[in-house]
Coordinates of C-alpha atoms and ligand atoms in Angstrom, one line a residue:
M1 CA -17.0 37.4 12.6
K2 CA -14.6 34.5 11.8
I3 CA -12.2 33.4 13.7
K4 CA -8.6 34.9 12.4
V5 CA -6.3 32.0 13.2
M6 CA -2.3 32.4 11.7
T7 CA -0.1 29.2 11.7
V8 CA 3.5 29.8 12.2
F9 CA 6.1 27.5 11.5
G10 CA 10.0 27.1 9.4
T11 CA 11.0 23.8 9.0
R12 CA 10.3 20.5 7.7
P13 CA 8.5 18.8 10.3
E14 CA 6.4 21.4 11.8
A15 CA 5.2 21.8 7.8
I16 CA 4.1 18.3 7.7
K17 CA 2.3 18.4 10.9
M18 CA 1.0 21.6 10.4
A19 CA -0.1 21.4 6.5
P20 CA -3.6 19.3 7.7
L21 CA -4.0 21.9 10.5
V22 CA -3.3 24.7 7.6
L23 CA -5.9 22.9 5.0
A24 CA -8.7 22.1 8.2
L25 CA -9.2 25.6 8.6
R26 CA -8.9 26.9 5.1
A27 CA -12.0 24.6 4.6
D28 CA -14.1 25.2 7.9
E29 CA -16.1 28.4 7.4
R30 CA -15.6 29.0 10.8
F31 CA -11.9 30.1 10.4
E32 CA -10.2 32.9 8.7
A33 CA -6.6 31.0 8.2
I34 CA -3.7 32.8 7.5
T35 CA 0.0 30.8 7.5
T36 CA 2.8 32.6 7.9
V37 CA 6.3 30.7 7.2
T38 CA 9.3 31.6 8.5
A39 CA 11.6 29.1 6.3
Q40 CA 13.9 28.4 8.7
H41 CA 14.4 25.4 6.3
R42 CA 14.0 26.7 2.6
E43 CA 14.1 23.8 0.3
M44 CA 12.7 21.2 2.5
L45 CA 9.8 23.5 3.3
D46 CA 9.0 23.9 0.1
S47 CA 9.1 20.5 -0.7
A48 CA 6.4 20.0 2.1
L49 CA 4.5 23.3 1.0
E50 CA 4.5 22.2 -2.6
I51 CA 3.3 18.4 -1.7
F52 CA 0.6 19.7 0.7
K53 CA 0.1 22.6 -2.2
I54 CA 0.0 25.4 0.3
K55 CA 0.7 28.7 -0.5
P56 CA 1.9 30.8 2.6
D57 CA 0.4 34.0 3.2
Y58 CA 3.6 35.8 4.4
D59 CA 7.2 34.3 3.8
L60 CA 10.3 35.8 6.0
N61 CA 12.5 33.4 3.8
L62 CA 15.3 33.9 6.8
M63 CA 17.2 30.5 5.9
H64 CA 21.3 31.0 5.4
K65 CA 23.6 28.3 5.6
G66 CA 25.5 26.9 8.6
Q67 CA 22.6 29.4 10.7
T68 CA 23.3 29.8 14.5
L69 CA 20.9 29.6 16.9
Q70 CA 21.4 33.0 18.2
E71 CA 20.7 34.1 14.2
I72 CA 17.1 32.3 13.9
T73 CA 16.2 33.8 17.0
A74 CA 16.8 37.2 16.3
D75 CA 15.8 37.2 12.8
V76 CA 12.0 35.4 13.2
L77 CA 11.3 37.5 16.7
T78 CA 12.1 40.9 14.3
K79 CA 10.8 40.0 11.2
I80 CA 7.3 38.5 12.0
D81 CA 6.6 41.7 14.4
G82 CA 5.3 43.2 11.5
V83 CA 3.8 40.7 10.1
I84 CA 1.5 40.1 13.7
K85 CA 0.7 43.2 13.5
K86 CA -0.8 43.6 9.9
A87 CA -2.4 40.2 10.2
D88 CA -4.0 40.9 13.5
P89 CA -5.4 37.5 14.2
D90 CA -7.0 36.2 17.1
I91 CA -4.5 33.2 17.5
I92 CA -1.3 32.1 16.4
L93 CA -1.2 28.9 16.7
V94 CA 2.7 27.2 16.9
H95 CA 4.1 23.8 16.6
G96 CA 6.4 21.3 18.6
D97 CA 9.8 22.8 19.5
T98 CA 12.3 24.6 17.1
T99 CA 13.5 27.6 17.5
T100 CA 10.8 29.3 14.8
T101 CA 8.5 28.0 17.5
F102 CA 10.0 29.4 20.6
A103 CA 11.0 32.6 19.3
A104 CA 7.3 33.1 17.0
A105 CA 5.2 32.7 20.5
L106 CA 7.6 35.2 22.2
A107 CA 7.1 38.2 19.4
G108 CA 3.4 36.6 19.8
F109 CA 3.5 37.5 23.3
Y110 CA 4.9 41.1 22.7
N111 CA 1.7 41.2 20.9
Q112 CA -0.4 40.1 23.8
K113 CA -2.1 37.5 21.3
T114 CA -3.7 34.3 21.9
L115 CA -1.6 31.9 21.7
G116 CA -1.7 27.7 20.8
H117 CA 1.0 25.4 20.9
V118 CA 0.3 22.1 18.8
E119 CA 2.5 19.6 19.9
A120 CA 2.3 20.6 23.5
G121 CA 3.6 19.1 26.6
L122 CA 6.4 16.5 24.9
R123 CA 9.2 16.2 27.6
T124 CA 12.4 14.7 28.5
W125 CA 12.9 17.1 31.6
N126 CA 17.1 17.2 30.9
K127 CA 17.4 20.6 29.4
Y128 CA 20.3 19.7 27.1
S129 CA 18.5 16.6 25.8
P130 CA 17.2 17.3 22.7
F131 CA 19.1 20.5 22.8
P132 CA 17.8 23.4 21.9
E133 CA 14.2 21.4 21.4
E134 CA 13.6 20.8 25.3
M135 CA 13.6 24.2 26.3
N136 CA 11.9 25.8 23.4
R137 CA 8.8 23.6 23.9
Q138 CA 9.1 24.5 27.8
M139 CA 9.4 28.5 27.4
T140 CA 6.7 27.7 24.3
D141 CA 4.0 26.3 26.9
D142 CA 5.0 28.9 29.1
L143 CA 4.4 31.5 26.7
C144 CA 0.9 30.2 25.6
D145 CA -2.6 30.2 26.6
I146 CA -3.8 26.9 25.2
Y147 CA -2.8 23.1 24.4
F148 CA -3.2 20.6 21.7
A149 CA -1.7 17.7 23.8
P150 CA -1.1 14.8 21.5
T151 CA -1.2 12.2 24.6
E152 CA -2.6 11.9 28.0
L153 CA 0.9 11.9 28.9
S154 CA 1.7 15.1 27.4
K155 CA -1.6 16.5 29.2
K156 CA 0.4 15.1 32.5
N157 CA 3.2 17.3 31.6
L158 CA 2.0 20.4 31.4
L159 CA -0.3 20.0 34.5
K160 CA 2.9 19.2 36.4
Q161 CA 4.0 22.5 35.2
N162 CA 0.8 24.1 36.7
H163 CA -0.9 24.8 33.1
P164 CA -4.2 25.5 33.6
S165 CA -6.6 21.8 33.0
D166 CA -9.0 23.3 31.6
Q167 CA -6.8 24.9 28.8
I168 CA -5.8 21.7 27.9
Y169 CA -6.9 19.2 25.2
V170 CA -5.9 15.3 24.1
T171 CA -6.4 15.0 20.2
G172 CA -3.5 13.1 19.4
N173 CA -0.6 13.9 17.0
T174 CA -1.6 15.6 13.1
A175 CA 1.6 14.0 11.8
I176 CA -0.8 10.4 11.8
D177 CA -3.6 13.0 9.9
A178 CA -0.5 13.6 7.4
M179 CA -0.4 10.3 6.8
H180 CA -3.9 9.7 5.6
E181 CA -2.8 11.6 2.7
T182 CA 0.4 10.5 1.9
I183 CA 0.7 6.3 1.8
K184 CA -0.3 4.7 -0.9
D185 CA -0.4 0.7 -1.6
D186 CA 1.2 1.1 -5.6
Y187 CA 4.0 3.3 -4.3
R188 CA 7.0 3.2 -6.3
H189 CA 10.1 5.4 -6.3
E190 CA 13.5 5.4 -8.1
I191 CA 15.4 4.1 -5.4
F192 CA 14.2 0.9 -5.0
N193 CA 16.0 0.4 -8.9
D194 CA 19.0 0.6 -7.2
L195 CA 18.2 -2.0 -4.1
D196 CA 18.6 -5.4 -4.4
P197 CA 15.0 -7.1 -3.6
Q198 CA 17.0 -10.2 -1.8
K199 CA 18.1 -7.9 1.0
K200 CA 16.5 -6.6 4.1
M201 CA 16.4 -2.5 4.1
V202 CA 16.6 -0.5 6.7
L203 CA 16.0 3.3 6.5
L204 CA 18.0 5.7 8.3
T205 CA 18.0 9.2 9.5
M206 CA 20.1 11.3 12.2
H207 CA 21.0 15.1 11.9
R208 CA 20.6 16.1 15.9
R209 CA 22.3 19.3 16.7
E210 CA 23.6 17.3 20.1
N211 CA 24.7 14.2 17.9
Q212 CA 26.4 16.2 15.5
G213 CA 30.6 15.2 15.8
S214 CA 31.8 12.5 17.8
K215 CA 28.3 10.6 18.8
M216 CA 27.1 10.7 14.8
K217 CA 30.6 9.4 13.6
E218 CA 30.4 6.2 16.2
T219 CA 26.9 5.7 15.2
F220 CA 27.9 5.8 11.5
E221 CA 30.9 3.7 11.8
A222 CA 28.6 1.0 13.5
I223 CA 26.1 0.8 10.9
R224 CA 29.3 0.9 8.7
E225 CA 30.6 -2.3 9.9
V226 CA 26.7 -4.4 10.5
V227 CA 26.9 -3.4 6.3
L228 CA 30.0 -4.3 5.3
K229 CA 29.8 -7.4 7.7
R230 CA 27.0 -9.1 5.9
N231 CA 25.7 -9.3 2.7
D232 CA 22.0 -9.2 3.7
V233 CA 21.0 -5.9 4.5
Q234 CA 21.3 -2.4 2.5
V235 CA 20.6 1.2 4.2
V236 CA 19.0 3.9 2.8
Y237 CA 19.8 7.4 4.0
P238 CA 18.2 10.4 2.7
V239 CA 20.5 12.9 4.6
H240 CA 19.1 16.3 5.9
L241 CA 20.8 19.3 4.1
S242 CA 22.6 20.5 6.9
P243 CA 26.3 20.7 6.0
K244 CA 27.9 19.2 9.4
V245 CA 25.1 16.2 8.6
Q246 CA 26.3 16.4 4.7
E247 CA 29.8 15.8 5.5
A248 CA 29.8 12.9 8.2
A249 CA 27.4 10.9 6.3
H250 CA 29.8 11.0 3.3
E251 CA 32.9 10.9 5.1
V252 CA 31.7 7.9 6.8
F253 CA 29.4 5.6 3.8
D254 CA 31.0 6.9 0.7
D255 CA 32.5 4.0 -0.3
V256 CA 30.3 1.7 1.1
K257 CA 27.8 0.3 -1.7
D258 CA 24.9 -1.0 0.1
V259 CA 24.2 2.7 1.9
H260 CA 22.6 4.5 -0.4
L261 CA 23.0 8.2 0.7
I262 CA 20.5 10.5 -1.1
D263 CA 19.0 14.1 -1.1
P264 CA 16.1 14.6 1.8
L265 CA 12.9 12.9 0.5
D266 CA 9.5 14.7 0.2
V267 CA 6.9 13.6 2.8
V268 CA 5.0 11.0 0.3
D269 CA 8.1 9.6 -0.8
F270 CA 9.4 9.3 3.1
H271 CA 6.5 8.2 4.5
N272 CA 6.7 5.5 1.9
L273 CA 9.8 4.5 1.9
Q274 CA 9.1 3.9 6.0
A275 CA 5.9 1.8 5.2
K276 CA 8.7 -0.6 2.7
S277 CA 11.3 -0.6 5.1
S278 CA 12.8 -3.5 7.1
F279 CA 12.8 -1.1 9.7
I280 CA 14.5 2.2 10.9
M281 CA 17.4 3.7 12.8
S282 CA 16.9 7.6 13.7
D283 CA 16.8 10.1 15.8
S284 CA 14.0 12.1 14.2
G285 CA 11.2 13.2 16.5
G286 CA 8.5 12.2 13.4
V287 CA 9.6 8.9 12.6
Q288 CA 9.0 8.3 16.4
E289 CA 5.5 8.7 15.9
E290 CA 4.9 7.8 11.9
A291 CA 6.7 4.8 12.3
P292 CA 4.6 2.9 15.1
A293 CA 1.5 4.0 12.6
L294 CA 2.8 1.6 10.1
H295 CA 4.2 -1.3 12.1
K296 CA 7.8 -0.6 12.1
P297 CA 10.7 -0.6 14.7
V298 CA 12.5 2.2 15.3
L299 CA 16.8 2.0 17.2
V300 CA 15.9 5.4 18.5
L301 CA 19.3 6.7 17.7
R302 CA 19.2 8.8 21.4
D303 CA 20.2 9.1 24.8
T304 CA 16.4 10.5 26.0
T305 CA 13.3 10.8 24.0
E306 CA 10.4 12.7 24.6
R307 CA 8.0 10.4 23.1
P308 CA 8.0 7.3 26.0
E309 CA 4.5 6.2 24.7
G310 CA 6.5 4.1 21.6
V311 CA 8.7 2.9 23.9
L312 CA 6.2 1.6 26.2
A313 CA 4.3 0.3 23.9
G314 CA 7.2 -1.6 22.2
T315 CA 7.8 -0.3 19.0
L316 CA 10.6 2.2 19.7
K317 CA 13.8 1.0 21.5
L318 CA 16.5 3.8 22.8
V319 CA 19.9 2.3 21.8
G320 CA 21.7 5.8 22.5
T321 CA 24.9 6.4 20.0
N322 CA 27.5 3.5 21.5
G323 CA 28.8 1.6 18.3
E324 CA 28.6 -1.5 20.2
N325 CA 24.9 -1.1 21.3
V326 CA 24.2 0.6 18.0
K327 CA 25.9 -2.9 16.1
K328 CA 24.2 -5.2 19.1
E329 CA 20.3 -4.0 18.1
M330 CA 20.8 -3.6 14.9
L331 CA 21.9 -7.5 14.6
R332 CA 19.0 -8.2 16.8
L333 CA 16.5 -6.5 14.7
L334 CA 17.9 -8.5 11.6
D335 CA 17.9 -11.8 13.4
D336 CA 15.9 -12.1 16.0
E337 CA 12.5 -12.5 13.9
E338 CA 10.3 -12.8 17.3
E339 CA 11.8 -9.5 18.6
Y340 CA 11.6 -8.1 15.3
Q341 CA 7.6 -9.3 15.4
R342 CA 7.7 -8.4 18.4
M343 CA 8.4 -4.6 17.7
A344 CA 6.6 -4.4 14.5
N345 CA 3.0 -5.7 15.9
A346 CA 3.1 -2.6 18.8
K347 CA -0.3 -0.6 19.0
N348 CA 0.4 3.0 17.9
P349 CA -0.1 5.4 20.8
Y350 CA 0.1 8.6 18.4
G351 CA -3.1 9.5 17.2
D352 CA -6.4 8.0 15.1
G353 CA -5.9 10.6 12.1
H354 CA -8.7 12.9 13.7
A355 CA -6.3 15.7 15.4
C356 CA -7.0 18.4 13.3
E357 CA -11.0 18.3 13.8
R358 CA -10.3 18.3 17.6
I359 CA -8.1 21.3 17.4
L360 CA -10.4 23.3 15.5
D361 CA -13.0 22.2 17.8
A362 CA -11.1 23.3 20.8
I363 CA -10.5 26.7 18.8
A364 CA -14.1 27.3 18.3
Y365 CA -15.2 26.3 22.3
Y366 CA -12.3 28.8 22.8
F367 CA -13.9 31.5 21.6
K368 CA -17.5 30.9 22.6
R369 CA -18.8 29.6 19.2
T370 CA -19.9 26.3 20.7
D371 CA -20.6 25.2 23.9
V372 CA -19.4 21.9 23.1
R373 CA -15.9 21.1 24.6
P374 CA -14.3 18.3 22.2
K375 CA -13.8 14.6 23.5
D376 CA -10.2 13.8 24.1
F377 CA -8.2 11.0 22.2
V378 CA -7.6 8.2 23.9
Ligands
UD1_1 C1 16.2 22.3 12.4 C2 15.4 22.2 14.3 C3 15.2 20.7 15.0 C4 14.3 19.9 14.1 C5 15.2 19.6 12.4 C6 14.3 19.2 11.7 C7 16.2 24.1 15.5 C8 17.0 24.5 16.9 N1 16.2 23.1 15.3 O1 17.5 21.7 13.0 O2 14.6 20.9 16.4 O3 14.5 18.9 14.2 O4 15.0 21.7 12.1 O5 14.7 18.9 10.5 O6 14.8 24.8 15.5 N2 19.3 23.3 5.8 C9 19.2 23.4 3.9 N3 18.2 24.2 3.3 C10 17.0 23.2 4.0 C11 17.1 23.2 5.5 C12 18.5 23.1 5.6 O7 20.2 24.2 3.6 O8 15.8 23.4 3.6 C13 20.6 23.5 5.9 C14 21.4 25.3 6.0 O9 22.8 25.6 6.1 C15 21.2 25.7 7.8 C16 21.2 24.3 8.1 O10 20.5 23.2 7.5 O11 21.5 26.7 7.9 C17 20.6 23.8 10.0 O12 19.4 24.2 9.9 P1 18.5 24.6 11.4 O13 17.3 24.3 11.0 O14 19.1 25.5 11.6 O15 19.1 23.3 12.3 P2 18.5 21.9 11.7 O16 19.4 20.7 12.1 O17 17.5 21.6 10.6
UDP2 N1 10.9 13.7 6.5 C1 11.4 13.4 5.0 N2 11.7 13.4 3.9 C2 12.9 12.8 4.3 C3 13.5 12.6 6.1 C4 12.0 13.1 6.5 O1 9.2 14.0 4.4 O2 14.0 12.6 4.0 C5 9.8 13.9 7.3 C6 9.5 12.6 8.7 O3 8.4 11.6 7.4 C7 8.8 13.2 9.3 C8 9.6 14.6 9.4 O4 10.2 14.9 8.1 O5 7.9 14.1 8.8 C9 10.9 14.7 10.2 O6 11.7 15.8 10.4 P1 12.9 15.8 10.9 O7 13.7 14.3 11.7 O8 14.0 16.1 10.2 O9 12.8 16.5 12.3 P2 12.3 16.3 13.7 O10 11.3 15.2 13.9 O11 13.5 15.2 14.0 O12 12.2 17.1 14.5

């Protein structure tokens, strides 16, 4: 009998990191793969599904403009219940820390299903930073039975909260698996037609709920000031579709020639643009894992990170959103070659591209289809 595995995801980052797992499940005879999307994101989710050629079995189609956390939670919880009952999976896999993650795990729990958490154990230990993600992941871990921790540190975090050691597998992050499909040496994008090859290209993304408002404005003003003062730097910013982010970005950058505000990119374009950038400024979670694999320094525009491995390794620097600090660190990476090389040449701590294999083998082991427990990623 095949093990019926239902993957549930809803936003862009979950889709990008679950896609290689969905493809691996579909290709493996031990499993029957059922794919459910909540569509907490619509366009940005569809873009990732299209790139990885994944057609979901169930689509809850719940996104609406300016949705609240309460609405997403209630919609996922009620709409996924019938799907879980109909598909009747042996195990449900959720990913990361979005509201889809938590609400789908809660719905699975109400149906007394075995639950697996992919990218389990990330922590800042600060309830409101990032908000609401820190509590989404803690509550999801409380509901789950089996944990796929990307790093040794995330395993330690789970142990601190008394999650059982024998149910924790250190797998590496599936983001690195995804990059094996997307990075291309001969990559070219039309955005390059608008860029000046003589100027350094900085890639920017910023979208987090706790940064929206004054923090985002202060950060954008600082970047604007640096770009206007110099003539050797240009910024490319694929702006998240959240209306609050769109408004803030256009307000500050519309009249700055060397800041290119563009639509969100599909994941192939975005990964390759990271690879072609000089460095990255971002409050994204996923970017903090991908950039080290591409040897690109990241100025993390947040006060906390649940990904301290990259800070320890030296690729990530937590700079926050204070304008003076953002300017100082941006200028340092533009002008101090030694500092740049130090950050660019650090070792990627987030994975070796084999996370999905480990996750599949761990599920087979959990359901007693093999006596061999998969080895942890070190
Ligand atoms: C969500 C996640 C966040 C993750 C981010 C990734 C929660 C609480 N937040 O935040 O953890 O880092 O996704 O991007 O789960 N929109 C569109 N089209 C899209 C996507 C979004 O128009 O394809 C607009 C809609 O107006 C939507 C708004 O963006 O209401 C916000 O989306 P939402 O998922 O609520 O929050 P994010 O900030 O994207
Ligand atoms: N990404 C993308 N297109 C973009 C910006 C980001 O495909 O225009 C990818 C990026 O490579 C990473 C993921 O989206 O895999 C990160 O998503 P996001 O920053 O929205 O969410 P977070 O990781 O912060 O939850």
